[in-house]
Short mmCIF file of C-alpha atoms in Angstrom, two decimals:
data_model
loop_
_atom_site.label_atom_id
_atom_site.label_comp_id
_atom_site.label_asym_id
_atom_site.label_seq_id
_atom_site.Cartn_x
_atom_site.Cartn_y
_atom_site.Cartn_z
CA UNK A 1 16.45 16.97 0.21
CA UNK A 2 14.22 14.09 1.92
CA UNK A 3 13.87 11.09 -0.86
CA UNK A 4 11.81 8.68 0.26
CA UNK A 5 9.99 4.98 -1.51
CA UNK A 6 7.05 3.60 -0.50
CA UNK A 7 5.47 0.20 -2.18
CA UNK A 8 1.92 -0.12 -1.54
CA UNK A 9 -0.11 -3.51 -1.90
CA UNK A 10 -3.69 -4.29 -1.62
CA UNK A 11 -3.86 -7.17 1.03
CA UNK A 12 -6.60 -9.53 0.53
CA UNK A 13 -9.19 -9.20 3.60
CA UNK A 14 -9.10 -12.09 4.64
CA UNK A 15 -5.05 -12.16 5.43
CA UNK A 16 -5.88 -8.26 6.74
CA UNK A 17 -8.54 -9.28 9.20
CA UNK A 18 -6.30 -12.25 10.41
CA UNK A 19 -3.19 -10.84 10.55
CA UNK A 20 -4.43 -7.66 12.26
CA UNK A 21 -2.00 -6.28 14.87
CA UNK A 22 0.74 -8.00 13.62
CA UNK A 23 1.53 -6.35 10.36
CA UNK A 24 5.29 -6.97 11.23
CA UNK A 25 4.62 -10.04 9.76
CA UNK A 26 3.84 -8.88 5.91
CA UNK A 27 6.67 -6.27 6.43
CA UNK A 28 9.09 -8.86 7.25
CA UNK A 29 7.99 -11.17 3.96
CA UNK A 30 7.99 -7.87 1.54
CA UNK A 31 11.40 -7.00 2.85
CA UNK A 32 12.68 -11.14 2.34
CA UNK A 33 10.93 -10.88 -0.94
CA UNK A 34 12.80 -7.64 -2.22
CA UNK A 35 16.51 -9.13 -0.88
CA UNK A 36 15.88 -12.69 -2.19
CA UNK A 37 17.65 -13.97 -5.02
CA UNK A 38 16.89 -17.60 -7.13
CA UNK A 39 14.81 -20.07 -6.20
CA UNK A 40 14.18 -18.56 -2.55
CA UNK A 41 12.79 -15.22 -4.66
CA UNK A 42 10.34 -17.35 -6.72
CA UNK A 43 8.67 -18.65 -3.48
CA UNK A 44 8.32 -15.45 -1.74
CA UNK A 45 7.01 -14.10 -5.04
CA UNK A 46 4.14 -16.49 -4.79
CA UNK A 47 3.81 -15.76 -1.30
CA UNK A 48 3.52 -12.28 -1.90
CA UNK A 49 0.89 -13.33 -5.02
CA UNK A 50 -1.26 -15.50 -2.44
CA UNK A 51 -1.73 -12.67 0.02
CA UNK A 52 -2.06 -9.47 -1.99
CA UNK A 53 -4.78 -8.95 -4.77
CA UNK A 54 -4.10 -6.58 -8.30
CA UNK A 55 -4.30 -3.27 -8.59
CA UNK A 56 -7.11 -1.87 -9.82
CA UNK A 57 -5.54 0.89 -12.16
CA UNK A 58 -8.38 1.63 -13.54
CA UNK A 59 -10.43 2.69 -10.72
CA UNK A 60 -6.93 4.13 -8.79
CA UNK A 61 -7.06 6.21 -12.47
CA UNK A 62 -10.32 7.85 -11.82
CA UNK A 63 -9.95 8.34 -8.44
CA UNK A 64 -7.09 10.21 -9.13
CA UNK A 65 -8.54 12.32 -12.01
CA UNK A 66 -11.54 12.86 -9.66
CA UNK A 67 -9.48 14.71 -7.01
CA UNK A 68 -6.46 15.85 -8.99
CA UNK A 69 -7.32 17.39 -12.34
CA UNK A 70 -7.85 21.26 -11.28
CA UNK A 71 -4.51 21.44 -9.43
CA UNK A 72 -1.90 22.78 -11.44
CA UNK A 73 1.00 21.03 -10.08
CA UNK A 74 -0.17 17.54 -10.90
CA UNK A 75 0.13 15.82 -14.94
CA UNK A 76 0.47 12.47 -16.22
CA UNK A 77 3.23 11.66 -18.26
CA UNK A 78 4.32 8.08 -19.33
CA UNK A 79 1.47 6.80 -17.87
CA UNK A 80 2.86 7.92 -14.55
CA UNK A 81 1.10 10.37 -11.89
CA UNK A 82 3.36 13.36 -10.68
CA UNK A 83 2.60 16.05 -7.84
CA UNK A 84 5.62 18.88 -8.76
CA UNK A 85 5.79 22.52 -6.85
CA UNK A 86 8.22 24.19 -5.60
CA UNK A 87 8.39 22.30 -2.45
CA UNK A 88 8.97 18.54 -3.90
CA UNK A 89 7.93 15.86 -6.34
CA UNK A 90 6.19 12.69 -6.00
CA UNK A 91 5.79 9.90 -8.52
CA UNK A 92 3.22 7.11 -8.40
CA UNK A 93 3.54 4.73 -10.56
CA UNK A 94 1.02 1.58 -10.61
CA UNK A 95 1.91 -1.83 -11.40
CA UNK A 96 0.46 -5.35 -11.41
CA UNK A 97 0.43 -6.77 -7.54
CA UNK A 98 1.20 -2.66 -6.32
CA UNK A 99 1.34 1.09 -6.42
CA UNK A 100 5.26 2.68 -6.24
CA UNK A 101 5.36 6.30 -4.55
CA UNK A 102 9.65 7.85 -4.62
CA UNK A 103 9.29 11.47 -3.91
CA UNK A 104 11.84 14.35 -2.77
CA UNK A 105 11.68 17.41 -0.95
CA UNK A 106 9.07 17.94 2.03
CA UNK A 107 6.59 15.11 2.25
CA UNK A 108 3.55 17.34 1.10
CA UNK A 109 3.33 16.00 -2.46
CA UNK A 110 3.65 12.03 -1.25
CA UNK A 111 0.84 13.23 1.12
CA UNK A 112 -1.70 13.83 -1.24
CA UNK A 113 -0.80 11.11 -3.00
CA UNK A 114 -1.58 8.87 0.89
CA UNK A 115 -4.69 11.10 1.26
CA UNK A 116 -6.12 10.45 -1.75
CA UNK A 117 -5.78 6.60 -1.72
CA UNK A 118 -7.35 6.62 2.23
CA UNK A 119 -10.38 7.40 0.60
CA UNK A 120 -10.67 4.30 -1.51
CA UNK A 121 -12.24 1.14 -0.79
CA UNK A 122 -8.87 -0.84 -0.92
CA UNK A 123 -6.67 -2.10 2.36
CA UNK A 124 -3.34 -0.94 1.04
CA UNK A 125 -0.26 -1.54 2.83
CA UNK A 126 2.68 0.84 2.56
CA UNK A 127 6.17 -0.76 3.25
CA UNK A 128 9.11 2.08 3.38
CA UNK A 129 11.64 -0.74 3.19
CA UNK A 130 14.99 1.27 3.73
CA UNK A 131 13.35 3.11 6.50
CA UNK A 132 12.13 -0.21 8.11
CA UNK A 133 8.39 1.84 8.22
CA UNK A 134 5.19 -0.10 7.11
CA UNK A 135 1.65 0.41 7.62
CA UNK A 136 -2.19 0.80 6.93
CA UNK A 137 -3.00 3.85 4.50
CA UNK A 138 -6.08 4.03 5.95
CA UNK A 139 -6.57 2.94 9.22
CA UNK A 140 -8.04 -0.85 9.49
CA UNK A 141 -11.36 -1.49 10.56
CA UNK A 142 -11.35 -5.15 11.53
CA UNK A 143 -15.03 -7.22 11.72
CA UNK A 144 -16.13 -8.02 15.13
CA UNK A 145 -17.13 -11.54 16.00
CA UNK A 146 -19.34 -12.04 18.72
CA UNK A 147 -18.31 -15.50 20.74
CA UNK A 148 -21.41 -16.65 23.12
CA UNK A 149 -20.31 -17.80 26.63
CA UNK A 150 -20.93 -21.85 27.13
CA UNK A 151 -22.69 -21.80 29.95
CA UNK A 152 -22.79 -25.75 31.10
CA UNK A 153 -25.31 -26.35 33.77
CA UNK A 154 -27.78 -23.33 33.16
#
C-alpha cells in the first residue's frame, strides 16, 4: 500500500508572482522549517508566517460540501474530511497557516481531494516532503508586465 503526505499552503501573491519558476525555493524553507529545532525553528516559523496567508476553512468547508456531499464514500468525522472505498483513504485535515492530505492505497481518493481544491481561487502549494515533490495545485497564472523599449534619439 502507497502512503503518501502532502502539506498544502496558500502563498501570498505577491511572493507567488515573484518567486515564479523557482518554487525550489519555498520547498527548500518548508523542508528547513519541518527539520528545525529551537531558536532556528522560531525564525523559519515566521518566515513561513510572512509568506503564506490562513486558510480559509470556511470557504475550503463549502467547497467541499458543494462537490462532495452525494458521494457515498466521503463523511466528516472529527472535523476531518475523508474519501474511503475500497481502493484507499485520504484524510484532509485543515489547520491555521495549511491544509494536511496522508492517504493510502491508489492515489484516486488524494486526487479528488487535488481536483477539488484546483478549482478554488487560492494559490496552494503542495510540498510532499519525504518524497522531495512540491508544486502548484493548480497551475500558476503569473501577471504580465509590459516593459516599453527606451528608445533614446527617436
Amino acid at each position: 500500500w502507497r502512503m503518501s503526505r502532502y502539506e498544502l499552503y496558500i502563498i501570498d501573491d505577491r511572493f507567488a508572482d515573484y518567486f515564479y519558476g523557482r518554487e525550489k525555493m519555498f520547498f527548500n524553507l518548508f523542508q528547513e522549517y519541518e527539520n528545525a529545532r529551537g531558536r532556528l525553528k522560531n525564525i523559519l516559523a515566521r518566515q513561513v508566517e510572512y509568506i503564506t496567508k490562513p486558510i480559509p476553512a470556511l470557504k475550503i468547508h463549502k467547497l467541499l460540501i458543494q462537490l462532495l456531499q452525494t458521494r457515498s464514500d466521503f463523511y466528516i468525522h472529527n472535523g476531518d474530511y475523508y474519501i474511503e472505498n475500497r481502493t484507499g483513504l485520504a484524510k484532509l485535515t485543515l489547520e491555521e497557516r495549511k491544509l494536511i492530505i496522508e492517504s493510502t492505497g491508489n492515489m484516486d481518493c488524494e486526487l479528488t481531494f487535488l481536483e477539488i481544491l484546483r478549482k478554488s481561487e487560492f494559490n496552494f502549494y503542495a510540498v510532499e516532503i519525504e518524497r522531495n515533490q512540491y508544486g502548484w495545485v493548480r497551475p500558476f497564472r503569473i501577471k504580465k508586465f509590459v516593459q516599453k523599449e527606451n528608445t533614446i534619439g527617436h
